Short mmCIF file of C-alpha atoms in Angstrom, two decimals:
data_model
loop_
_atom_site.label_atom_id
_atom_site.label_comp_id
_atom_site.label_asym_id
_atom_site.label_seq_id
_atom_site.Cartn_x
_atom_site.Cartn_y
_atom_site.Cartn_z
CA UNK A 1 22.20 -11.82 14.41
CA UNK A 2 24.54 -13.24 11.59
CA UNK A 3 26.42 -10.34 10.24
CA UNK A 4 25.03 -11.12 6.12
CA UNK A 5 24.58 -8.63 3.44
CA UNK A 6 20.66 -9.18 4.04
CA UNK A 7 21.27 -8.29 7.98
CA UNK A 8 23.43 -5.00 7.16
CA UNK A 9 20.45 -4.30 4.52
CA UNK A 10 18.11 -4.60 7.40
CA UNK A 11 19.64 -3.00 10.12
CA UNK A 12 20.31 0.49 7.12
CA UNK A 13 16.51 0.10 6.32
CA UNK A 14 15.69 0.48 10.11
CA UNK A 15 18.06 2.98 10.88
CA UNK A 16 16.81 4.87 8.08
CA UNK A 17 13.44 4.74 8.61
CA UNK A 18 13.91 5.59 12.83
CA UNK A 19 15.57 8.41 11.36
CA UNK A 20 12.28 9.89 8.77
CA UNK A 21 10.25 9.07 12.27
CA UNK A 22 12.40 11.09 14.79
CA UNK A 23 10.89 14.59 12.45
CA UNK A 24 7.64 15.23 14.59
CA UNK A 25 5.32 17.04 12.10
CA UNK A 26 5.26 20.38 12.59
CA UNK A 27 2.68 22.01 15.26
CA UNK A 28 2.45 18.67 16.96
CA UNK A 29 3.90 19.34 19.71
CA UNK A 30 2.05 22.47 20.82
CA UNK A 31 -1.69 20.84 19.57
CA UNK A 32 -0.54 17.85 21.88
CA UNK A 33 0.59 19.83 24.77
CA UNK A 34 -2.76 22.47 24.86
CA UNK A 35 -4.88 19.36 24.54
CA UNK A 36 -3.55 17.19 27.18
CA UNK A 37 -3.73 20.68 29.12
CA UNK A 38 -6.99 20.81 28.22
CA UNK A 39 -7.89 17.53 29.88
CA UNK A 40 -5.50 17.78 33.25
CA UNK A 41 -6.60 21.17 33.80
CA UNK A 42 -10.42 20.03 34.39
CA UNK A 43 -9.20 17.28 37.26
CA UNK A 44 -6.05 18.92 39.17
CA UNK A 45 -4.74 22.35 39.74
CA UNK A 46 -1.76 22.82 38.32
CA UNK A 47 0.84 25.31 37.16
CA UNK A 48 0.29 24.75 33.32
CA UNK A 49 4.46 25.55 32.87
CA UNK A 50 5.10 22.09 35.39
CA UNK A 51 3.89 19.87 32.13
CA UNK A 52 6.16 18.35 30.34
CA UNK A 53 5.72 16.09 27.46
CA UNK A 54 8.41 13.92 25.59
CA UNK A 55 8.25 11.74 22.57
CA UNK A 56 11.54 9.23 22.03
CA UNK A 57 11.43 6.69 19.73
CA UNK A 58 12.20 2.65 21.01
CA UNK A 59 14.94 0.63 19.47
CA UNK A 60 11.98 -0.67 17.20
CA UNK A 61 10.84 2.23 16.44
CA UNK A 62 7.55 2.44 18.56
CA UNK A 63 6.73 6.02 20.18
CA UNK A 64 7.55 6.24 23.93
CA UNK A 65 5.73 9.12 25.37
CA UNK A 66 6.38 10.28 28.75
CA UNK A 67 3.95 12.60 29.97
CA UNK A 68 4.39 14.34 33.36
CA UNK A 69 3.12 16.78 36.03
CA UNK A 70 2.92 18.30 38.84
CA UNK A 71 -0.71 19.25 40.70
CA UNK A 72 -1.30 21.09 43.81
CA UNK A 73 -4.84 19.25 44.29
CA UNK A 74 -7.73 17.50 42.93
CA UNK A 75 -10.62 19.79 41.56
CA UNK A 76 -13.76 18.61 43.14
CA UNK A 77 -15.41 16.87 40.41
CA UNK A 78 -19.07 15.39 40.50
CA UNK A 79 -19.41 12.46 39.03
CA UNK A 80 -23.31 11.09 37.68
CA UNK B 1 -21.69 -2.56 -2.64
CA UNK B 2 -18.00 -3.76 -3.96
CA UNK B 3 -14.99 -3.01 -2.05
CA UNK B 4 -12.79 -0.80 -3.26
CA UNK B 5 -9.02 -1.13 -3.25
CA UNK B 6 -6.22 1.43 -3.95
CA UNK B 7 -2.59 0.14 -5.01
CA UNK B 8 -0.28 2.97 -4.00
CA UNK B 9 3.33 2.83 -3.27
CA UNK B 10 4.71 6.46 -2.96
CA UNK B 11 7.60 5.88 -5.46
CA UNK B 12 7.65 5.54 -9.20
CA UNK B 13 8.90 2.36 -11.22
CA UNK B 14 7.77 -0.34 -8.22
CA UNK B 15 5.50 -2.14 -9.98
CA UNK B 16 1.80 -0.48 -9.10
CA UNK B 17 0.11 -0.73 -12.75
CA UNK B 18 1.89 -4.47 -13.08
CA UNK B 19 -0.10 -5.39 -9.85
CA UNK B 20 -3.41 -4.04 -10.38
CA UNK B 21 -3.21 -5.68 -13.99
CA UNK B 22 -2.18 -9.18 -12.55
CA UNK B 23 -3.92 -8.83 -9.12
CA UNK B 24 -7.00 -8.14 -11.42
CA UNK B 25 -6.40 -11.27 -13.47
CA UNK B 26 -6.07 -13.35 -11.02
CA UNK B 27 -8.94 -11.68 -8.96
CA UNK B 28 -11.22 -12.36 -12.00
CA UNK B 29 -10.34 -15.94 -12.14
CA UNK B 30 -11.12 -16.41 -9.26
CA UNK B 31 -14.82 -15.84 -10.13
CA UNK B 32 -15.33 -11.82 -8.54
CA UNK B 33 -16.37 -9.51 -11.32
CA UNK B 34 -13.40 -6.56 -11.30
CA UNK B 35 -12.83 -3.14 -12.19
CA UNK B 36 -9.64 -1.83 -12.82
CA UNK B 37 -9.45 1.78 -12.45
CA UNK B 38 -6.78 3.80 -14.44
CA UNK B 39 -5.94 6.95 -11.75
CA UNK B 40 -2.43 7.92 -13.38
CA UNK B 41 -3.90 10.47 -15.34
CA UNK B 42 -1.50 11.70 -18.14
CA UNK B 43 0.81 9.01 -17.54
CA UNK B 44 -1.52 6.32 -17.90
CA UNK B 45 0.12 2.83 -18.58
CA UNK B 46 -2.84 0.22 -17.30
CA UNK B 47 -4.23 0.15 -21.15
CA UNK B 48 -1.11 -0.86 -22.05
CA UNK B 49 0.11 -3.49 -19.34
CA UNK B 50 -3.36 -4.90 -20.36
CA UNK B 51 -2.38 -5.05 -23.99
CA UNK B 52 -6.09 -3.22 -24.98
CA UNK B 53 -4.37 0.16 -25.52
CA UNK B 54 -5.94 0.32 -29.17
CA UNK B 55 -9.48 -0.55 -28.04
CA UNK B 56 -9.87 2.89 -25.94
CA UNK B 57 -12.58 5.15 -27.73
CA UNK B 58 -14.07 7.14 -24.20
CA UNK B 59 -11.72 7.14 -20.70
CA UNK B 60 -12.46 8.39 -17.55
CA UNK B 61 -12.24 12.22 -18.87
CA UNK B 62 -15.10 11.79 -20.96
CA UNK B 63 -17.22 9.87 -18.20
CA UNK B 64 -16.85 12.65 -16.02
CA UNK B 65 -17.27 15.35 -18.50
CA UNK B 66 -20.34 13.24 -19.32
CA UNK B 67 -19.98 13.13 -22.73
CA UNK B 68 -20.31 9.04 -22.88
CA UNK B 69 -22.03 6.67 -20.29
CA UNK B 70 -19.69 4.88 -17.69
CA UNK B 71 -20.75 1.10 -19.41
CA UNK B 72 -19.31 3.05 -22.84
CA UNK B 73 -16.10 3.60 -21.39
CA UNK B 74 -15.30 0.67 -19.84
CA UNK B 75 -13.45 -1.75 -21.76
CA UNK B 76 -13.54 -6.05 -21.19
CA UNK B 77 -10.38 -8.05 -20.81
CA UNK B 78 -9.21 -9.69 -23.97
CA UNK B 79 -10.02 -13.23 -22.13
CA UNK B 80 -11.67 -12.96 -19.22
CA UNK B 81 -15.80 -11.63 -19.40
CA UNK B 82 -15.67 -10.53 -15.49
CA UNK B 83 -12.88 -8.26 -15.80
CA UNK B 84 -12.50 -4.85 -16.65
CA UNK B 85 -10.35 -1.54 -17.29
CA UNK B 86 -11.54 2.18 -17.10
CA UNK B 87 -8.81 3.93 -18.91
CA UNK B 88 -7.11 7.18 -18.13
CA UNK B 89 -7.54 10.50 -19.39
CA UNK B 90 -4.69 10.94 -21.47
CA UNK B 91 -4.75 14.23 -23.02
CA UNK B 92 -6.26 16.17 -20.12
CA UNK B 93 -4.51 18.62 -17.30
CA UNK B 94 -3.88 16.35 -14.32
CA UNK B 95 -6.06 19.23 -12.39
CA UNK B 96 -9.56 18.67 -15.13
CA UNK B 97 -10.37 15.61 -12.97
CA UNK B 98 -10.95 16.92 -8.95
CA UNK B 99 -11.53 14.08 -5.95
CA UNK B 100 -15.24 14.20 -6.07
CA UNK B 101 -15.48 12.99 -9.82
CA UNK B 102 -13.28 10.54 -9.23
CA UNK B 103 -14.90 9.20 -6.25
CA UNK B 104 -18.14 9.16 -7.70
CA UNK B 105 -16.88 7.32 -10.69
CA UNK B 106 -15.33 4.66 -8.41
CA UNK B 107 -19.13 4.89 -6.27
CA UNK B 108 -20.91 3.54 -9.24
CA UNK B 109 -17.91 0.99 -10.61
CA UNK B 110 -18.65 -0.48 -6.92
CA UNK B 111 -22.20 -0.72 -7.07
CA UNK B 112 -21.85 -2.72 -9.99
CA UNK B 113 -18.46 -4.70 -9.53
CA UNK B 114 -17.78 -6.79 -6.40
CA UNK B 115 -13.64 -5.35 -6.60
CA UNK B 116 -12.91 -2.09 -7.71
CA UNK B 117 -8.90 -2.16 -7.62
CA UNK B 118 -7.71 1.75 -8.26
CA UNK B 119 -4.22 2.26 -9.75
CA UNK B 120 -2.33 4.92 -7.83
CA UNK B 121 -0.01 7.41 -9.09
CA UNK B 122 3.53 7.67 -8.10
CA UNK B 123 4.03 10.84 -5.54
CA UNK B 124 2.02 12.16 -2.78
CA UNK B 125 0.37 15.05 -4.32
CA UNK B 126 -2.59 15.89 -5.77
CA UNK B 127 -2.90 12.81 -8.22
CA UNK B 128 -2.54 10.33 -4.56
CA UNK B 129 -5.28 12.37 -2.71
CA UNK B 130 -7.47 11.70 -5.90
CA UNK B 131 -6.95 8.08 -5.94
CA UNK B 132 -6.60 6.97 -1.98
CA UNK B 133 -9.88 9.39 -1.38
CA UNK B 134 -12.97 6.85 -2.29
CA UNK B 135 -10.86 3.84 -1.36
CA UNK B 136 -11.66 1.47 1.80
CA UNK B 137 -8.61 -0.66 1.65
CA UNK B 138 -5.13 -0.46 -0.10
CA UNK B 139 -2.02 -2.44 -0.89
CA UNK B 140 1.05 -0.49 -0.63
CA UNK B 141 3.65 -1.93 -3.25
CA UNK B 142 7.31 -1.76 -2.58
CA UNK B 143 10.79 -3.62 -3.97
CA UNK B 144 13.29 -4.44 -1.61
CA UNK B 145 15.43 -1.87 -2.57
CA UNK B 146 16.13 1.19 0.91
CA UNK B 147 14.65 4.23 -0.89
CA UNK B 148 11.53 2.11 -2.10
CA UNK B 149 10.55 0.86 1.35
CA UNK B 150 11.22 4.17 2.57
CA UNK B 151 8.76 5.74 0.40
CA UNK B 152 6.28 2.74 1.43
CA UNK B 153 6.86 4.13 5.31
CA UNK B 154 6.03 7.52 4.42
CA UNK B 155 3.08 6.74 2.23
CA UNK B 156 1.48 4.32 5.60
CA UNK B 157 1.98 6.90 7.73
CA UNK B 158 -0.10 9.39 4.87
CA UNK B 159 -2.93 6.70 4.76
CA UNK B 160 -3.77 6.89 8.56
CA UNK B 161 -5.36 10.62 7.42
CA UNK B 162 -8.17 8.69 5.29
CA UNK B 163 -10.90 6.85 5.51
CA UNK B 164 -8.74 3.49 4.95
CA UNK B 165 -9.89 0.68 6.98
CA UNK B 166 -7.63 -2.41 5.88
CA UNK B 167 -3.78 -2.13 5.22
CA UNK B 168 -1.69 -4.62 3.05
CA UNK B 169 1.78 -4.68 2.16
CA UNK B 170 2.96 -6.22 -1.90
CA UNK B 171 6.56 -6.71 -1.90
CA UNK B 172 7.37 -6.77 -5.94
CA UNK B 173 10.09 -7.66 -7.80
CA UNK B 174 11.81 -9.97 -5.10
CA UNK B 175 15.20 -11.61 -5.92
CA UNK B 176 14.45 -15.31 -4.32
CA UNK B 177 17.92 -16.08 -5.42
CA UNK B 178 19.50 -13.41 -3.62
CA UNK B 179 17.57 -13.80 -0.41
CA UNK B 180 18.05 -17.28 -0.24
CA UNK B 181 21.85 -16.90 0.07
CA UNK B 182 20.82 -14.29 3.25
CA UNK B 183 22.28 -11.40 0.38
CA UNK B 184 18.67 -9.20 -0.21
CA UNK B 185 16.05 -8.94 2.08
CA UNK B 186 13.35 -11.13 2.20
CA UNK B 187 9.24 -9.97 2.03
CA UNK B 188 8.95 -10.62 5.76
CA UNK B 189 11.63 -8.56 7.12
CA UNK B 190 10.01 -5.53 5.02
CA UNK B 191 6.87 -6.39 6.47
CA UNK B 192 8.09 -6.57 10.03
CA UNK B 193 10.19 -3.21 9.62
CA UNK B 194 7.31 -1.37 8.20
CA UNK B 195 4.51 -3.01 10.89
CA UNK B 196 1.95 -3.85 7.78
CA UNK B 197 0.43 -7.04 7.32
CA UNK B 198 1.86 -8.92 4.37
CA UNK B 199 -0.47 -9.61 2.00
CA UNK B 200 1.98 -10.67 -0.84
CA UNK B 201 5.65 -11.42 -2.29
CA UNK B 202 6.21 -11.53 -6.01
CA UNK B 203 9.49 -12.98 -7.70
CA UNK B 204 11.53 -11.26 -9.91
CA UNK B 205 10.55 -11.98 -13.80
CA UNK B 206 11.98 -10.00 -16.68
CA UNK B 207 9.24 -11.60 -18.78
CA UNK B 208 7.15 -9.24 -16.85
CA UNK B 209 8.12 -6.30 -17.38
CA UNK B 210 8.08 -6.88 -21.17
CA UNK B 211 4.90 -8.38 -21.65
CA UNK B 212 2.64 -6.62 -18.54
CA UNK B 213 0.60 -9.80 -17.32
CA UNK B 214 2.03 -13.66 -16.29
CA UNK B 215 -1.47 -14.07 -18.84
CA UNK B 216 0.60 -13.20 -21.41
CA UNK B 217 4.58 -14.25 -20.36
CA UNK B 218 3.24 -17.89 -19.05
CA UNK B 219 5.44 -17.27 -16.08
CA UNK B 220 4.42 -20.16 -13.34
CA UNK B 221 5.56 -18.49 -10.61
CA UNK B 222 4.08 -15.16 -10.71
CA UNK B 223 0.91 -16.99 -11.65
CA UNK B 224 1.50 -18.61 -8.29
CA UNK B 225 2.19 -15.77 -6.69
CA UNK B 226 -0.67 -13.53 -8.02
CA UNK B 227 -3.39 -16.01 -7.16
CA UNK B 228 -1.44 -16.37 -3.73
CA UNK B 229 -1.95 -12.54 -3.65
CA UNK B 230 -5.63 -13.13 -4.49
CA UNK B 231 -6.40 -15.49 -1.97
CA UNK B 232 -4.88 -13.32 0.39
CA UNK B 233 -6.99 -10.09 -0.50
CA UNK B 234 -10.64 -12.19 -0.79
CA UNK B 235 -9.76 -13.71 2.56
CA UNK B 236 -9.33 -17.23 1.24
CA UNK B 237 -6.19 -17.82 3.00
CA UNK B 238 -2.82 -15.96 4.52
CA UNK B 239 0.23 -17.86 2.69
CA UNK B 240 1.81 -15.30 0.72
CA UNK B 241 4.79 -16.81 -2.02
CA UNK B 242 7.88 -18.41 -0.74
CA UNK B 243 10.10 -16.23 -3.61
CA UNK B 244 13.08 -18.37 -2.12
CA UNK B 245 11.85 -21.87 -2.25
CA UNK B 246 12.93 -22.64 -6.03
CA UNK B 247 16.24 -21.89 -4.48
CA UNK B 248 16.81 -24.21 -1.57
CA UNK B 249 17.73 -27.02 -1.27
CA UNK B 250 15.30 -29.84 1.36
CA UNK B 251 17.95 -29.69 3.49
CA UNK B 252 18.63 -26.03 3.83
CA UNK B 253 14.73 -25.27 3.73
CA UNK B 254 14.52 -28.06 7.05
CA UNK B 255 17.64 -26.26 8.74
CA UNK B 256 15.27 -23.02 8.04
CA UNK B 257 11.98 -24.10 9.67
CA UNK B 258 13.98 -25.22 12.64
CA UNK B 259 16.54 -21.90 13.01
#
């Protein structure tokens, strides 16, 4: 990338605007987490304190999120 | 049923009311009948950028308080028979006129009109929910300038909470000049920074500004633009302006295409 006025200008903007989106709004986080424990809890058996959930932001300013846990076994599940 | 079409942009002073007035223009000659919906109440400024400021007798206030009819109210363009303005309330509390009313204005403007364009107020409070509420699509206008096109971020991300099913990005006011020498952003890099689809780039013109319309200034290249714009937003087409193509030379446009 040429280093112009129009590049610095862009690269600010982007910077600037990764920053506004790196401020989850508030209560996200724990409606997120009790939902997705909603729907792991009625497959697997797991220890509800073994989930862990992270939101980073990509270099273009896409949400990566990484969701992970650990189960002890699959519930037996019938399926129609 | 019409469609109905917010312009919002989050911050003051980007050019909203100067859209909706020229977007409407050039909407209307293209052959759609248009409405062009005041929603700034107490700050109201569409009359004006319409130059029929002195024709008002009833605005929206009064259709809602029903004390006229909504026909009464609404007010033709001073050239063009399939185009017109619903003025704002300009005496009244911004409070007197709730989301409901509003919408059910902008219901029966869209049974009879095949655009209803809505013309947003500046800020994200009470005045935005108002206007974004009955609308299907908008057109979020922005400058190039940082704190603009960070207001334009914030007000997308606002717009995923309603009922909005089509997303377009105006980039006003562009300096062809400077973007052409790589010094300003160009409409494209907004576009691609903000992830919107660009619907439309508008050149600089102090004329503008002064006069309200490109009806009224004569300016060729916001005419251009505007029915560029209004291609764009019936579906006609996808070009949007080239803002720096007055400005290059054959040579440097070639070297361009080929990058």
């Amino acid at each position: 990338m040429k280093n112009t006025n129009s590049n610095t200008a862009f690269l600010r903007l982007k910077r600037v605007l990764l920053n506004d989106k790196e401020n989850l709004p508030n209560g996200l986080m724990r409606v997120l987490r009790a939902d997705i424990d909603g729907v792991l809890s009625s497959y697997f058996d797991y220890p509800t304190e073994t989930l862990k959930i992270e939101i980073d932001l990509d270099s273009s300013g896409r949400y990566c999120i990484r969701i992970e846990a650990m189960a002890e076994r699959i519930k037996t599940i019938k399926v129609l | 049923m019409g469609r109905k079409i917010v312009v919002t942009s989050g911050k003051g002073g980007v050019g909203k009311t100067t859209v909706v007035a020229n977007l409407g223009i050039a909407l209307a000659l293209s052959g759609v009948t248009v409405a062009m919906v005041d929603g700034d109440i107490g700050l109201n400024n569409l009359d004006v950028a319409m130059s029929c400021e002195n024709r008002i007798i009833y605005d929206i206030g009064d259709v809602v308080q029903k004390k006229c009819r909504l026909k009464q109210a609404l007010i033709r363009d001073n050239h063009l028979d399939n185009l017109f303005l619903l003025p704002s309330a300009k005496y009244m509390p911004q409070e007197s006129i709730n989301p409901q009313a509003f919408g059910a204005v902008v219901n029966e403007l869209a049974r009879e009109f095949d655009i209803v364009l809505i013309d947003c107020p500046a800020g994200i409070e009470q005045g935005f929910h108002r206007a974004v509420s009955p609308a299907q699509e908008a057109l979020v206008v922005t400058t190039p300038h940082i704190s603009a096109v960070r207001d334009a971020d914030k007000v997308l991300g606002l717009l995923t909470t309603y009922n909005i099913s089509s997303v377009g990005l105006v980039v006003n006011r562009v300096r062809g000049d400077l973007s052409a020498k790589d010094t300003a952003m160009n409409a494209s890099d907004i576009a691609r920074l903000l992830r919107v689809e660009l619907k439309g780039a508008i050149p600089e013109d102090d004329k503008i500004g002064f006069a309200g319309t490109f009806a009224e200034t004569g300016s060729e290249r916001c005419y251009t633009a505007y029915r560029m714009l209004a291609d764009c937003v019936l579906g006609k087409s996808n070009r949007v302006y080239d803002c720096e193509r007055p400005y290059q030379s054959f040579f440097s446009r070639l070297l361009k295409k080929r990058g």
